Coordinates of C-alpha atoms in Angstrom, one line a residue:
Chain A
X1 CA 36.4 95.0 37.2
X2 CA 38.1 94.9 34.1
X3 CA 41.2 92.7 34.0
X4 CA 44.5 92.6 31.7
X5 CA 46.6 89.8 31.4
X6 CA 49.7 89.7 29.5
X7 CA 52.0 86.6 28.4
X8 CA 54.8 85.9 28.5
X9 CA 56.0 87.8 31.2
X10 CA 59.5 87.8 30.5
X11 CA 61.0 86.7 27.2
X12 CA 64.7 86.4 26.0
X13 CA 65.0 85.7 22.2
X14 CA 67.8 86.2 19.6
X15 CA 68.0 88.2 17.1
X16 CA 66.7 87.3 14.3
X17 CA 64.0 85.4 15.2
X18 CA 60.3 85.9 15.2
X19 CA 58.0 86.4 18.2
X20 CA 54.5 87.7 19.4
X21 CA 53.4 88.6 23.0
X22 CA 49.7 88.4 24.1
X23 CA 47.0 90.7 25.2
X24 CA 44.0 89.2 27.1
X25 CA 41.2 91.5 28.6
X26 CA 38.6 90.6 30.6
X27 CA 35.6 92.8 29.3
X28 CA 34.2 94.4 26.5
X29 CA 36.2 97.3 25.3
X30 CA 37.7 98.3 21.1
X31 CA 40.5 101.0 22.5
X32 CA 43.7 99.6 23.5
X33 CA 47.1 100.5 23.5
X34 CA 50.8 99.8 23.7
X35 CA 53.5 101.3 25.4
X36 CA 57.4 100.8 25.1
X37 CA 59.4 100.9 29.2
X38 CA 63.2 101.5 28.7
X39 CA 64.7 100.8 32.1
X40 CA 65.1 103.6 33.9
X41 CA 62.7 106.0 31.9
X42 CA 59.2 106.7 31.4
X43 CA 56.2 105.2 28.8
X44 CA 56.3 106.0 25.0
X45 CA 53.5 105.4 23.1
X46 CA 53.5 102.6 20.1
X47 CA 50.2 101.9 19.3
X48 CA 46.8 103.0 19.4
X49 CA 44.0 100.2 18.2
X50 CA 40.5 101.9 18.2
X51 CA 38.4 99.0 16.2
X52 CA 38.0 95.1 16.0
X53 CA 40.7 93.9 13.1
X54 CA 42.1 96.9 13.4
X55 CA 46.2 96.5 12.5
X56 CA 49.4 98.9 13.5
X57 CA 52.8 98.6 12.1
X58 CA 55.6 100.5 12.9
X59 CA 59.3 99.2 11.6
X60 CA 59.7 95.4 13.5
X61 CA 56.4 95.8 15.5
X62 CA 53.1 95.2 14.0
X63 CA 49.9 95.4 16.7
X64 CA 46.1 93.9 16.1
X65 CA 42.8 94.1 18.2
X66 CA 40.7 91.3 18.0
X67 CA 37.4 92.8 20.2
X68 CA 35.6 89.4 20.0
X69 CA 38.5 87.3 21.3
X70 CA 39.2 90.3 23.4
X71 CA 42.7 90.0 22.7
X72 CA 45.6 91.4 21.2
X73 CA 48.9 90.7 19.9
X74 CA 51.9 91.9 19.6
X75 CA 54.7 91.0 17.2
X76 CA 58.3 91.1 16.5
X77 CA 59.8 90.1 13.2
X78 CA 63.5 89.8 12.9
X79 CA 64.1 91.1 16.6
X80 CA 67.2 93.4 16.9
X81 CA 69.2 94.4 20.0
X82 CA 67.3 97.8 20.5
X83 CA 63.9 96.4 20.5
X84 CA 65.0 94.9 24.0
X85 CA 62.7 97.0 26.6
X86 CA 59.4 96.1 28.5
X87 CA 56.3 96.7 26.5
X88 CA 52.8 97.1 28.5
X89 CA 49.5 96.9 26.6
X90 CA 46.7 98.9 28.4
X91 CA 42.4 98.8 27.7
X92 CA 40.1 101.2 27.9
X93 CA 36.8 99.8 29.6
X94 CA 35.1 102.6 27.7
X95 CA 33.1 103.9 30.8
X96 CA 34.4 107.0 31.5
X97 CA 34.4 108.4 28.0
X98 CA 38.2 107.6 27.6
X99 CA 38.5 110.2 30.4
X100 CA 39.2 107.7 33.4
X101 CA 42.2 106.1 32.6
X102 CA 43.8 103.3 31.4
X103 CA 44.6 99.4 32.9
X104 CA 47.3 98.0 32.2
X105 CA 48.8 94.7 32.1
X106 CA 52.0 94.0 34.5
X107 CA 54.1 94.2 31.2
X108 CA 56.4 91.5 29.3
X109 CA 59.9 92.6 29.8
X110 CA 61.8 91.5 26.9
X111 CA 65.2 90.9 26.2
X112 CA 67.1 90.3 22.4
X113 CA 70.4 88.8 22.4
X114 CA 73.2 89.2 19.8
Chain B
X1 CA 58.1 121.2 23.9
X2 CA 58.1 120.1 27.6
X3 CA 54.8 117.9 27.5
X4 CA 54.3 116.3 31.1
X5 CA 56.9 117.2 33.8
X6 CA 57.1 116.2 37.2
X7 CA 59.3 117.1 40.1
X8 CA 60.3 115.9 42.5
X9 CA 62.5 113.1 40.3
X10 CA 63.8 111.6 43.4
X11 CA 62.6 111.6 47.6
X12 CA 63.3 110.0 50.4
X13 CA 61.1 109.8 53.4
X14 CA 60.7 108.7 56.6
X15 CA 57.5 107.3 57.9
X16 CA 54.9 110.0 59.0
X17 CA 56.4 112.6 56.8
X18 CA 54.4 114.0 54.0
X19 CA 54.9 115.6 50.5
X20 CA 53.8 116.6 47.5
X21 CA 54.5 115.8 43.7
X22 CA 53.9 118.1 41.5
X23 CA 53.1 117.8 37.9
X24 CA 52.5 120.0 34.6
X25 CA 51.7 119.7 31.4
X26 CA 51.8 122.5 28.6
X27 CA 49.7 120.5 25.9
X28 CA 46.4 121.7 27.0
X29 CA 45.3 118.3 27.6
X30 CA 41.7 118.2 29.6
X31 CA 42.6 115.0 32.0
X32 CA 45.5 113.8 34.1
X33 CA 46.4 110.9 35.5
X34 CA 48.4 109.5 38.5
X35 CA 50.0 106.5 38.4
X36 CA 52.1 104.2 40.6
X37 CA 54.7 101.5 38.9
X38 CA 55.9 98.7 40.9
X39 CA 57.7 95.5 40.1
X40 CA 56.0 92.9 38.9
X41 CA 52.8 95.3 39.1
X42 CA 52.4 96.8 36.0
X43 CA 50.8 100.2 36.3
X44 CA 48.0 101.3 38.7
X45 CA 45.7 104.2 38.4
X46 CA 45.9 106.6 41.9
X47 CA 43.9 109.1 41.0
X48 CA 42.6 110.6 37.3
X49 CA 41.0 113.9 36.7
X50 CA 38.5 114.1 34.1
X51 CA 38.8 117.8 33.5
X52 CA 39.6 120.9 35.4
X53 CA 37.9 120.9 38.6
X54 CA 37.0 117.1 38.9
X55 CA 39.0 114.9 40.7
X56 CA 38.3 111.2 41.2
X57 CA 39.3 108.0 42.9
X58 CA 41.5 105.1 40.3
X59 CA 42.4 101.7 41.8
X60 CA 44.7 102.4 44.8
X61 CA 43.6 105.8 45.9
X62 CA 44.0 105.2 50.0
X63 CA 46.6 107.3 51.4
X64 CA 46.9 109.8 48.8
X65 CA 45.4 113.1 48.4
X66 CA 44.6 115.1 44.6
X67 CA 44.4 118.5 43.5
X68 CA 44.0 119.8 40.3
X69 CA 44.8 123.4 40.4
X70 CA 44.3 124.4 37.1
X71 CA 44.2 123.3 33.6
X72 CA 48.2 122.4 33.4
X73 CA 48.7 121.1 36.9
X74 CA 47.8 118.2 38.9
X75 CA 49.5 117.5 42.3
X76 CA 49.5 114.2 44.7
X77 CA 50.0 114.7 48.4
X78 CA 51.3 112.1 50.9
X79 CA 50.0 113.4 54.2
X80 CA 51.4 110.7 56.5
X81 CA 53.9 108.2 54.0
X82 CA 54.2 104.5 54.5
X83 CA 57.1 102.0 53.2
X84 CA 54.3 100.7 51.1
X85 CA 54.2 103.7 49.2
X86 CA 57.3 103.3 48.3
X87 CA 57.2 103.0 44.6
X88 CA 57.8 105.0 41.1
X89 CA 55.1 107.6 40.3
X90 CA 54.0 108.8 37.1
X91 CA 51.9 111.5 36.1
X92 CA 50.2 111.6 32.6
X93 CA 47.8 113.3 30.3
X94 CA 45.6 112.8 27.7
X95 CA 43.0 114.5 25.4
X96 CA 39.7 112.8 25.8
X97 CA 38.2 110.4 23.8
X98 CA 40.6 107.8 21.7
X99 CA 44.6 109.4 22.5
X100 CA 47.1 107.7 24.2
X101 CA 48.6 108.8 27.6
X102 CA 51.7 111.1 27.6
X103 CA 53.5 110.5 30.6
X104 CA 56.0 112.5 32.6
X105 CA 59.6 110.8 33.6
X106 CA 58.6 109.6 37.2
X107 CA 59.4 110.4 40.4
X108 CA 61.0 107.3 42.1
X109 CA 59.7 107.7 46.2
X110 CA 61.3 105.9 49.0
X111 CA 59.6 105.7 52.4
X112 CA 61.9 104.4 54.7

């Protein structure tokens, strides 16, 4: 049973500052995602990593799969107020031809102070 | 461009009572996905169909019910609801093979 751990679970930062949340999967998989949770509202797509060493960056938030470590990261560089949401990263166990579904982790709700 | 929409986007219930929750999508995705949220949970998979006419069992499928009428639509039925059901679902969709999920805006359920 494939397992998906993220840490922390709940981090408050300021702005400004630098900080990367953690991705651990339990079996062999190369497709894993990220999703952004706005209170309130649904799941929005950030990143899609398909390879080992593969890298994302979009504005603040730069993603990378590491398939051996099965692990990935996610980081923030010179948080802002807006990038304050819960972010959930979710694996593929590659069974089901990418047809079965996702599992996600319980999601690191983040907060960004002024 | 709708993408994935769901209705109801808010129930209550009383134990015993059942319902359904309906759910579309207009991108002519080949699978769908049911989700439940709850706190502290992350995300659990219901029920997922593969393609139209298949139906199969996630991580929490007990007490639920799937149909997948067509191509766009993919309903969950509560025949007999329980407090622990109570919980936000989503419904998603996905082309096969490497895509992200695109999910609808919930349907927070309360089973009281």
């Amino acid at each position: 049973e494939l397992k998906v751990e993220q840490n922390p679970l709940f981090l408050s930062m300021q702005e400004g500052k630098n900080y990367t949340i953690y991705c651990n999967y339990s079996t062999t998989s190369d497709r894993l995602y990220w999703y952004r949770q706005d209170p309130g509202k649904s799941l929005e797509s950030l990143f899609v990593l398909l390879s080992n060493g593969a890298v994302k960056q979009e504005g603040r938030l730069m993603a990378s799969l590491d398939t051996k470590a099965r692990l990935s990261t996610l980081h923030i560089t010179a948080a802002v107020h807006d990038l304050s949401a819960t972010y959930f990263c979710a694996v593929d166990d590659g069974t089901g031809g990418g047809a079965d579904g996702l599992t996600f982790g319980k999601g690191t709700h983040l907060i960004i102070q002024p | 461009n709708a993408g994935v929409t769901q209705t109801p986007k808010f129930q209550v219930l009383k134990t015993g009572q059942s319902m359904t929750l309906q759910c579309a999508q207009d991108m002519n995705h080949n699978s769908m996905y049911w989700y439940r949220q709850d706190p502290g949970m992350g995300l659990r998979l219901i029920y997922y169909s593969a393609s139209e006419g298949t139906t199969d069992k996630g991580e929490v499928p007990n007490g639920y019910n799937v149909s997948r009428l067509n191509k766009r639509e993919f309903s969950l039925r509560l025949e007999s609801a329980a407090p622990s059901q109570t919980s936000v679902y989503f419904c998603a969709s996905s082309e096969q093979f490497f895509s992200p999920l695109h999910f609808g805006n919930g349907t927070r359920l309360t089973v009281t």
